[in-house]
Coordinates of C-alpha atoms and ligand atoms in Angstrom, one line a residue:
X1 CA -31.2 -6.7 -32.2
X2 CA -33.8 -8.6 -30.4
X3 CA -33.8 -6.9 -27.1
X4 CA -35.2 -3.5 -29.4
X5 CA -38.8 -3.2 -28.4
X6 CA -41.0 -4.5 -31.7
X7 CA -43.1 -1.3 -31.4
X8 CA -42.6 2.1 -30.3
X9 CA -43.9 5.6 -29.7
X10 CA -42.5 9.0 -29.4
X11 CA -44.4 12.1 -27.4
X12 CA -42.5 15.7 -28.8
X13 CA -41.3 13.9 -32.0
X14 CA -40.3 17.8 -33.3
X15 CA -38.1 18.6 -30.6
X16 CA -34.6 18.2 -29.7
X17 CA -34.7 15.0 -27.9
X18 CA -37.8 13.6 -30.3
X19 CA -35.2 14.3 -33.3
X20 CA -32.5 12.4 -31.4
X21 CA -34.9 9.6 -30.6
X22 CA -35.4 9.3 -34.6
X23 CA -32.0 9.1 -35.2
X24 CA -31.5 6.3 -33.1
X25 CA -34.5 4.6 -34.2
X26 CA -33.0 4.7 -37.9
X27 CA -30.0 4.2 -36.9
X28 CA -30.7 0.8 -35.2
X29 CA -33.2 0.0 -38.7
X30 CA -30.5 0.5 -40.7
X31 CA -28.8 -2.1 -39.1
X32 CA -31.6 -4.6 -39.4
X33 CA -33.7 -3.6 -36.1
X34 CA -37.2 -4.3 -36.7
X35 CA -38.8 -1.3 -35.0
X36 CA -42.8 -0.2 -35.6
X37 CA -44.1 3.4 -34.7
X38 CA -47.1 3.1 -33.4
X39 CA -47.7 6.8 -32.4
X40 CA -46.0 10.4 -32.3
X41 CA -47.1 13.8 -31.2
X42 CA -46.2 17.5 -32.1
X43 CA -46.9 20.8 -30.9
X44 CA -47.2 22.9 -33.9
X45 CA -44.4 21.7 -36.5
X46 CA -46.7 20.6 -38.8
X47 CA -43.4 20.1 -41.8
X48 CA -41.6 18.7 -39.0
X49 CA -44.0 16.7 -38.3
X50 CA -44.8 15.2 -42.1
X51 CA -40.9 14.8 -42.1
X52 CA -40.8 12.2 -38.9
X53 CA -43.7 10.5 -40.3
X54 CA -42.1 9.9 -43.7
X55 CA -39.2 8.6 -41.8
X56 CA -41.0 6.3 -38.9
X57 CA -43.9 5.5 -40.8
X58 CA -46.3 5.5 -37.3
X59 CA -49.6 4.4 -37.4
X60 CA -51.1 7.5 -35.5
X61 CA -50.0 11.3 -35.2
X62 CA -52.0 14.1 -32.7
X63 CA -50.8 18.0 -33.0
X64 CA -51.6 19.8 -29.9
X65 CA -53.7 22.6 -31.3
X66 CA -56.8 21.3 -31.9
X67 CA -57.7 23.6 -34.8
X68 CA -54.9 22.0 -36.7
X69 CA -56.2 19.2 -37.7
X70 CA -57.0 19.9 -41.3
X71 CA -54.2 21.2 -41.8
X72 CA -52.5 18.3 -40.2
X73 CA -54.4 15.7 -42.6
X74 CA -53.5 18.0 -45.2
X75 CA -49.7 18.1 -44.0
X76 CA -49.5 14.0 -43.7
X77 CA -52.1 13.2 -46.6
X78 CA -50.9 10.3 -48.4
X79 CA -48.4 8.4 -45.3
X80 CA -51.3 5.7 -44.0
X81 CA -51.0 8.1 -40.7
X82 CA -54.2 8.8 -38.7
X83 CA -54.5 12.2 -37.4
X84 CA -55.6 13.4 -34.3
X85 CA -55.6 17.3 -32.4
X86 CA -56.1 18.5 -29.1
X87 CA -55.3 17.2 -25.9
X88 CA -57.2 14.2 -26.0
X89 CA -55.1 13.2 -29.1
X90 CA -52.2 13.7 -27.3
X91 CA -53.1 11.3 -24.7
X92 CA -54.2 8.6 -26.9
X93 CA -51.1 8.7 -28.5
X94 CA -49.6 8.1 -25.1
X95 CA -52.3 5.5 -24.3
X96 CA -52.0 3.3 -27.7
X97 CA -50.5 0.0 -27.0
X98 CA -46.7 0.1 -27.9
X99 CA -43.7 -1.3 -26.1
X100 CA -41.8 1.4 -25.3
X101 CA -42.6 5.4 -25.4
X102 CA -40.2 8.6 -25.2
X103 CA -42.3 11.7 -23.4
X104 CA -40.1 14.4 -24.5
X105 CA -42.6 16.8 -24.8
X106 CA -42.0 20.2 -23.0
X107 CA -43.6 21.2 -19.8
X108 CA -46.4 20.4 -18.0
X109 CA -48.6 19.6 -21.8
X110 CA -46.5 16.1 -21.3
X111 CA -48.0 15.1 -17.9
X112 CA -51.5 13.6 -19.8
X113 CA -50.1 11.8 -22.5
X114 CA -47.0 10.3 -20.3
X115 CA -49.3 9.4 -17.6
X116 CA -51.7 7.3 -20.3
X117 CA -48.9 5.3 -20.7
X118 CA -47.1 4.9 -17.8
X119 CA -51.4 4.0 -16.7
X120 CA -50.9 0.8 -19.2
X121 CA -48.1 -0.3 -17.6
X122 CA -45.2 0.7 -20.7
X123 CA -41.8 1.0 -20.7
X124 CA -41.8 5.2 -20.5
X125 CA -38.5 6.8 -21.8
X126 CA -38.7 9.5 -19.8
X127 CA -37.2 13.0 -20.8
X128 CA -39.3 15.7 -19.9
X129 CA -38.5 17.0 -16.5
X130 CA -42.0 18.2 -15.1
X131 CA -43.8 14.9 -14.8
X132 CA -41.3 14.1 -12.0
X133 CA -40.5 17.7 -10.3
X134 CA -44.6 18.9 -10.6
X135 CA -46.0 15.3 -9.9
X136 CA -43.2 13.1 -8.7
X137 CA -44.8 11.1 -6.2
X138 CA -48.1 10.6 -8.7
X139 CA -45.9 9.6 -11.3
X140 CA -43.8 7.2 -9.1
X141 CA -46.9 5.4 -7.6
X142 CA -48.7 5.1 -10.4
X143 CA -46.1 3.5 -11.9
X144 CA -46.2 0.8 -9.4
X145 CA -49.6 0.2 -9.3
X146 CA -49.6 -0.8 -13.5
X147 CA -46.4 -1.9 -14.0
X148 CA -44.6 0.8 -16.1
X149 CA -40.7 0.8 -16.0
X150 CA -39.6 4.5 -16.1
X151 CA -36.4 4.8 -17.8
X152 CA -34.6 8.1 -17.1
X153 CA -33.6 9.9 -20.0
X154 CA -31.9 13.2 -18.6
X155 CA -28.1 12.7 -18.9
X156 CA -27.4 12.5 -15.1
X157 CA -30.8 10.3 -14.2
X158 CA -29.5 8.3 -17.2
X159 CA -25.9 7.9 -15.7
X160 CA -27.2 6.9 -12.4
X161 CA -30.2 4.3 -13.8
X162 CA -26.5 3.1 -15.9
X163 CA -24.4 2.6 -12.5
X164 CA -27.6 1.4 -9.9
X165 CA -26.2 -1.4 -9.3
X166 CA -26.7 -2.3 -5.9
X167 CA -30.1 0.1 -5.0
X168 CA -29.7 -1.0 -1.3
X169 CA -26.2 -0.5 -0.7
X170 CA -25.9 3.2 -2.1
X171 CA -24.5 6.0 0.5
X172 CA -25.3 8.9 -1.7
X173 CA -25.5 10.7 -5.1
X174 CA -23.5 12.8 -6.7
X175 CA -25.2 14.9 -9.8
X176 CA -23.1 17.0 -12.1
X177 CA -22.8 19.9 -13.7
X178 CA -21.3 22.0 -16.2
X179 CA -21.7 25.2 -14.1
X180 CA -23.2 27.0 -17.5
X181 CA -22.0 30.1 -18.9
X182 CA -21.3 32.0 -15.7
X183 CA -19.3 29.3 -14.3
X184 CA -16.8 31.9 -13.4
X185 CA -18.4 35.2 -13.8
X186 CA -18.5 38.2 -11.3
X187 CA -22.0 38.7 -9.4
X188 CA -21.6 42.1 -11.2
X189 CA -21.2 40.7 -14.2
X190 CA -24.1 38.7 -14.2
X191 CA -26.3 40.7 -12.8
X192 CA -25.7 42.8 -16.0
X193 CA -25.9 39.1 -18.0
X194 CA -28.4 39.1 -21.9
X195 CA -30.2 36.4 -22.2
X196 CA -27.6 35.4 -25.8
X197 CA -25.3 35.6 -22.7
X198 CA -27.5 33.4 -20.6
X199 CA -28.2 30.9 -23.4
X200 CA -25.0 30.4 -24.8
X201 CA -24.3 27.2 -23.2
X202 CA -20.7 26.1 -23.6
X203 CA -21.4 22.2 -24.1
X204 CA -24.9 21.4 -25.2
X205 CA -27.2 23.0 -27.6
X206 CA -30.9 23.1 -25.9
X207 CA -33.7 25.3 -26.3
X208 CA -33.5 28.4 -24.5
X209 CA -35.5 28.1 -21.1
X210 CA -33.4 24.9 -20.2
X211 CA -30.8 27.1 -21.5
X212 CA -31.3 29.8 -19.0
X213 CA -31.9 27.5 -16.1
X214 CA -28.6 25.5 -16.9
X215 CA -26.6 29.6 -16.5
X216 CA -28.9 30.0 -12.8
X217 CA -28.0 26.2 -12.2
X218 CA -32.0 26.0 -11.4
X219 CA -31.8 23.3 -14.0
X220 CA -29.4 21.5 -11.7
X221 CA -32.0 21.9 -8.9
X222 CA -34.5 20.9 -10.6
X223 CA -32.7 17.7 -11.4
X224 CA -32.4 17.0 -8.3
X225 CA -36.1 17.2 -7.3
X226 CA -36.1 14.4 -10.3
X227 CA -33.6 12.3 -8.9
X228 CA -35.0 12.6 -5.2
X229 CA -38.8 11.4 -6.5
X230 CA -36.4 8.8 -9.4
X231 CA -34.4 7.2 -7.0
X232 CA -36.0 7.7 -3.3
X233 CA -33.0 9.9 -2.0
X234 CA -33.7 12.7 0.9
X235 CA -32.2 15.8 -0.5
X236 CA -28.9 15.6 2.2
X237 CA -28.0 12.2 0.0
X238 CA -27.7 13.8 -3.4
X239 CA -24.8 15.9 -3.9
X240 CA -23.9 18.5 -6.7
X241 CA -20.2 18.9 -8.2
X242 CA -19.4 21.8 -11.2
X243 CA -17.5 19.3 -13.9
X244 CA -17.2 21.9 -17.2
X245 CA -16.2 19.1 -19.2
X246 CA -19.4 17.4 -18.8
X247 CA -18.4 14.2 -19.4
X248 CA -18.7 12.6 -16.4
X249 CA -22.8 12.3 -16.2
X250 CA -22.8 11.2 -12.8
X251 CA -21.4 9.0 -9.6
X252 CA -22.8 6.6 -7.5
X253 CA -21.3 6.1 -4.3
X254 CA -21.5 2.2 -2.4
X255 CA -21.5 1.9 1.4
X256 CA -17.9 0.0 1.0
X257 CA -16.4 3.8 -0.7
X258 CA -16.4 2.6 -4.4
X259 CA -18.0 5.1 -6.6
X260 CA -19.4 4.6 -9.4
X261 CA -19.8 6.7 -12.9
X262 CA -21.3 6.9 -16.0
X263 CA -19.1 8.7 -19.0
X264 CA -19.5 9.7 -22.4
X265 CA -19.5 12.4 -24.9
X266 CA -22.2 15.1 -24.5
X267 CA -24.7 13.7 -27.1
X268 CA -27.9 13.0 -25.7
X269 CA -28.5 10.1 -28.3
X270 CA -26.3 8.1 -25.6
X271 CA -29.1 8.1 -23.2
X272 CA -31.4 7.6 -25.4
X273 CA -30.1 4.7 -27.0
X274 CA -29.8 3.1 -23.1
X275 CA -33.1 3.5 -22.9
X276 CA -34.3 2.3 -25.9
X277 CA -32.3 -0.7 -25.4
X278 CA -32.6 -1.5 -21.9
X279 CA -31.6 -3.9 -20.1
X280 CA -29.3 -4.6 -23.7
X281 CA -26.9 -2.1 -25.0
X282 CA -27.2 -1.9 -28.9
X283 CA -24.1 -0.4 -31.2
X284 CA -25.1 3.1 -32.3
X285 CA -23.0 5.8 -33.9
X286 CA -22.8 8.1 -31.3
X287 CA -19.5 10.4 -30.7
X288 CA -17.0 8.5 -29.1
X289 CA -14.8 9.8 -26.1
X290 CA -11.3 10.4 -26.5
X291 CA -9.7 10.9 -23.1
X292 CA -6.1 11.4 -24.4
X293 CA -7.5 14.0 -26.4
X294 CA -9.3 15.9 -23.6
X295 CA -6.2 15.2 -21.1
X296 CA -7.9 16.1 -18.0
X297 CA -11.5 16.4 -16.0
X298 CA -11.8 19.0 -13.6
X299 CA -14.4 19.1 -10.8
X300 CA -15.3 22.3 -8.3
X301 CA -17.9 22.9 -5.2
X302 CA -20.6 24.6 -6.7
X303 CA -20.8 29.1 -5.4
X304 CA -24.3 28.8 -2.9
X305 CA -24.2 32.6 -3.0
X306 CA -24.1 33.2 -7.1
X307 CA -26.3 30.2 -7.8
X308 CA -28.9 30.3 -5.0
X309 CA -31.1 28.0 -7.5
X310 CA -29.5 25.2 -5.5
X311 CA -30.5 25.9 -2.0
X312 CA -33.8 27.1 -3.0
X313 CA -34.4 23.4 -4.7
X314 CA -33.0 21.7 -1.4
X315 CA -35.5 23.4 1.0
X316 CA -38.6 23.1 -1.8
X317 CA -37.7 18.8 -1.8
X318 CA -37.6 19.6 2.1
X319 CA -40.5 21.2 2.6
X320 CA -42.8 18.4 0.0
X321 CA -44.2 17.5 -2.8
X322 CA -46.3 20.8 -4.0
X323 CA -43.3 23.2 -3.0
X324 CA -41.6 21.8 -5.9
X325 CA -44.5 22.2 -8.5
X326 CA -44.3 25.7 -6.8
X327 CA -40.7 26.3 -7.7
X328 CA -41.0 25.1 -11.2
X329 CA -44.2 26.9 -11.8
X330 CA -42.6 30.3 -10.3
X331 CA -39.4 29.6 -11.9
X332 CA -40.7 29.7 -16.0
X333 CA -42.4 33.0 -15.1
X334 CA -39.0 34.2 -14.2
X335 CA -37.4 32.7 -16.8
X336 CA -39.7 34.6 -19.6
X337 CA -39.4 38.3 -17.5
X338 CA -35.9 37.4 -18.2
X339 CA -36.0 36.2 -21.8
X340 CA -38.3 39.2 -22.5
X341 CA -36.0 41.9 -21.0
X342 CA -38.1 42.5 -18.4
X343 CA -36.0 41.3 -15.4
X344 CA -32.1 41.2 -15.1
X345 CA -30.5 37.7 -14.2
X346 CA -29.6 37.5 -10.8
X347 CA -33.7 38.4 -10.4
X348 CA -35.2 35.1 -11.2
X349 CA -34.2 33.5 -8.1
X350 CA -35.1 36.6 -6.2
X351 CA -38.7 35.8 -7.8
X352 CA -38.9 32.2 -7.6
X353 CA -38.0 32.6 -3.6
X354 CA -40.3 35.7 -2.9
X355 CA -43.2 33.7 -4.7
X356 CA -42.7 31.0 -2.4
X357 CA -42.7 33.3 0.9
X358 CA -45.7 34.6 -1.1
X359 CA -47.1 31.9 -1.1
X360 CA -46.9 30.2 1.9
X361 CA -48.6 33.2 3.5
X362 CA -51.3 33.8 1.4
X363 CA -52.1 30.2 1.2
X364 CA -50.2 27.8 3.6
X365 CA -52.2 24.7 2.7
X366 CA -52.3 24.5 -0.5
X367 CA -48.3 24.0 -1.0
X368 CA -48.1 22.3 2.4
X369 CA -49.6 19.1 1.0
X370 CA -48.6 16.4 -1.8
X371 CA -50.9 16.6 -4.7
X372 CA -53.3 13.6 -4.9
X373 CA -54.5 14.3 -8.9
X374 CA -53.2 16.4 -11.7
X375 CA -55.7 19.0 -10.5
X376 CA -54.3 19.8 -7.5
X377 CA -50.8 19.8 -9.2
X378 CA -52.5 22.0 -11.7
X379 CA -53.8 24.5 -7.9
X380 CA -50.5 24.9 -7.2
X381 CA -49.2 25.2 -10.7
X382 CA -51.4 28.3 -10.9
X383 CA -51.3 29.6 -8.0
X384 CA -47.4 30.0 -8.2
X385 CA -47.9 31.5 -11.6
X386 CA -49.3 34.0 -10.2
X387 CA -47.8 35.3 -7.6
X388 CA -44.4 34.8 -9.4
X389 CA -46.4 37.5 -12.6
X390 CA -47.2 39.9 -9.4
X391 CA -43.5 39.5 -8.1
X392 CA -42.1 39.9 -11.7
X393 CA -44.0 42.9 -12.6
X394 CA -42.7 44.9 -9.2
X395 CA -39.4 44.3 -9.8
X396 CA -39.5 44.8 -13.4
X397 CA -41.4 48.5 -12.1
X398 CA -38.0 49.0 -10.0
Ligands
NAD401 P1 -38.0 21.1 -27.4 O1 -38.6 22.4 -27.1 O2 -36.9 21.0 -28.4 O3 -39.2 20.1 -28.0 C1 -40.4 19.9 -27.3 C2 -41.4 19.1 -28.0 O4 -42.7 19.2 -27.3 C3 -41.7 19.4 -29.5 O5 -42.0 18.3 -30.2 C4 -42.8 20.4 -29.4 O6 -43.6 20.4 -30.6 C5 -43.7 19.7 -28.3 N1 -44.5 20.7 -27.6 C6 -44.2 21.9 -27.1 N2 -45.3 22.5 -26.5 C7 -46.3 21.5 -26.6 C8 -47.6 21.5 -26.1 N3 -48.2 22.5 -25.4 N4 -48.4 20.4 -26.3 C9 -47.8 19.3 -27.0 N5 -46.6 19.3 -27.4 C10 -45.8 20.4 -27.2 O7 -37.6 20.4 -26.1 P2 -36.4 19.4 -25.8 O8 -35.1 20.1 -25.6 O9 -36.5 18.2 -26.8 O10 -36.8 18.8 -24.3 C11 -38.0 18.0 -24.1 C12 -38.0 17.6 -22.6 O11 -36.8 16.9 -22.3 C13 -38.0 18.8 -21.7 O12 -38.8 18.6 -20.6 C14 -36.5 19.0 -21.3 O13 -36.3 19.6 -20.0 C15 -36.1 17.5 -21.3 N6 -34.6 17.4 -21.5 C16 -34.0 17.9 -22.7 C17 -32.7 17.7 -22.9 C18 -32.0 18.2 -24.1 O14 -30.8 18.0 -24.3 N7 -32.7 18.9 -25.0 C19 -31.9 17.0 -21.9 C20 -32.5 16.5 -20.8 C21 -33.9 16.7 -20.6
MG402 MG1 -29.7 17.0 -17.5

């Protein structure tokens, strides 16, 4: 296992893609891999927490809340762990030297600790989606400037990063999708859709905002935003294609008409283990595909008119950088009106899209521009907030 990295960190060790990480990590030491932690993060988890650091053994752990930290010492008392809370912990766990670092914390709380590595020039696993829609082009130059390799960890970025293998001689993208729950629901039907409805995904289990974006296929649109800022593709060059099965994570197509894809079963310790391993592949004891078994892959054209997520992405990536902070920003207030009852379904694109009108009139600069520094991304970020809460509580009024 030499190509493993000798020492690594994970940012959102509690969560869904942190837990993954783990597995792979033992999975590869029980095979021999000699693999340090240096540090790991948590929001809140604090058993979760004491369990991953009984397992990795890291060197350092930071909780968000910075209140927590007695508790936190209490929690991991007796593991050789230091403990750190608050935000600046969380950013020196992303700045502590280590090879190789997965930022799979939530939202916009990973930007910080994902930048203070990617600032001394890491290898950044990277699986949280904000640091590239809300701050793409920061993200992407400072990467440049210090050297960091980002390794895309979403499924589809993953496929593609898998299948690049010509960079200059690609004619387009194609991103796929399972088309969520309401792949083939009525507009009536959805516009009468729970949120159980909305987050009962029929091929992964995620949390339930990702959840609810995969059913408005704003989590498609927001991918690709990540793959536009990822790869340097105009919007018109990255396609989208419905594929229920999800197996196929992707297609790259070549100027001379080959195409080329990336397949596997829908386990995101696939991905992960890529980009742990990179540029190797190592043997991990992931599901295995068994195409006689599934028989056949099926592929449609996305609906425009039921999933307006799509269009809305294409003209925010069209219209620049702060647009799509915007649409993110507006789009997880209208994803908790809808989680909290207070909005139907088909509503959260109608507030994502009003914000943005909103926006744009009452303050046409401020999304006009890229954002130069995480406080400007944070400007926008508010902004949008806000006038997605005023938007939300009219219609929710109606
Ligand atoms: P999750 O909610 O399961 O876990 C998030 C982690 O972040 C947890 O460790 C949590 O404690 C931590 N956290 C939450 N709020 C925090 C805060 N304010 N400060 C510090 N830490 C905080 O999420 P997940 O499903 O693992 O997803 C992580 C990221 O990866 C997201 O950006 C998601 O879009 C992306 N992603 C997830 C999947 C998936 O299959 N789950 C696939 C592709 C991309
Ligand atoms: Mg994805």
């Amino acid at each position: 296992m030499t190509s493993s990295p000798r020492t690594v960190s994970i940012l959102g060790v509690t969560g869904s893609v942190g837990q993954s990480t783990l597995s792979v990590i033992e999975d590869l030491r029980g095979q021999g891999a000699e693999i340090e932690v240096a540090a790991v993060t948590a929001g809140g988890n604090l058993p979760a927490l004491a369990d991953a650091c009984r397992r990795l053994r890291p060197k350092f752990a930071a909780v968000a809340d910075p209140d927590a930290l007695a508790p936190a010492r209490e929690a991991l008392a007796g593991l050789g762990v230091e403990v750190g809370a608050g935000l600046s912990a969380l950013e020196e766990a992303g700045a502590r030297p280590s090879d190789w670092i997965m930022s799979a914390i939530v939202g916009a709380a990973g930007l910080a600790p994902t930048m203070a590595a990617v600032r001394r020039g890491a290898a950044v696993a990277l699986a949280n989606k904000e640091c590239l829609v809300c701050a793409g082009p920061l993200f992407i130059e400072a990467a440049k400037t210090h050297g960091a390799r980002l390794l895309p960890v979403d499924s589809e970025h993953n496929a593609i990063f898998q299948v690049m293998t010509h960079p200059d001689r690609v004619e387009k993208l194609t991103l796929t999708a399972s088309g969520g729950p309401f792949r083939s629901a009525t507009l009536e039907a959805m516009g009468r859709a729970t949120p159980d409805q909305a987050c009962a995904h029929p091929r992964w289990s995620m949390g339930r905002k990702i959840s609810v974006d995969s059913a408005t296929l704003m989590n498609k649109g927001l991918e690709l935003i990540e793959a536009s800022y990822l790869f340097g593709f105009p919007e018109e060059k990255i396609d989208i294609i419905v594929h229920p099965e999800s197996v196929v994570h992707s297609f790259v197509h070549y100027v001379d008409g080959s195409v080329l894809a990336q397949l596997g079963t829908p386990d995101m310790r696939i991905p992960i283990a890529y980009a742990l391993s990179w540029p190797d592949r190592a043997p991990v004891s992931t599901t295995r595909l068994d195409l006689a078994t599934l028989g056949a892959l099926t592929f449609e054209a996305p609906d425009a008119q039921r999933f307006p997520a799509l269009d809305l992405c294409r003209q925010a990536l069209r219209a620049g950088a702060a647009t799509t902070t915007a649409v993110s920003a507006a789009n997880e207030i209208a994803v908790s009106a809808f989680l909290d009852g207070k909005i139907g379904f088909l509503n959260i694109c109608r507030v994502v899209e009003e914000a943005m009108t909103a926006l744009d009139r009452s303050d046409p600069g401020l999304i006009a521009k890229s954002p130069t520094s995480f406080d400007q991304v944070a400007a926008v970020d508010q902004a949008a907030r806000g006038a997605a809460q005023r938007i939300a509580g009219r219609l929710a009024a109606a």
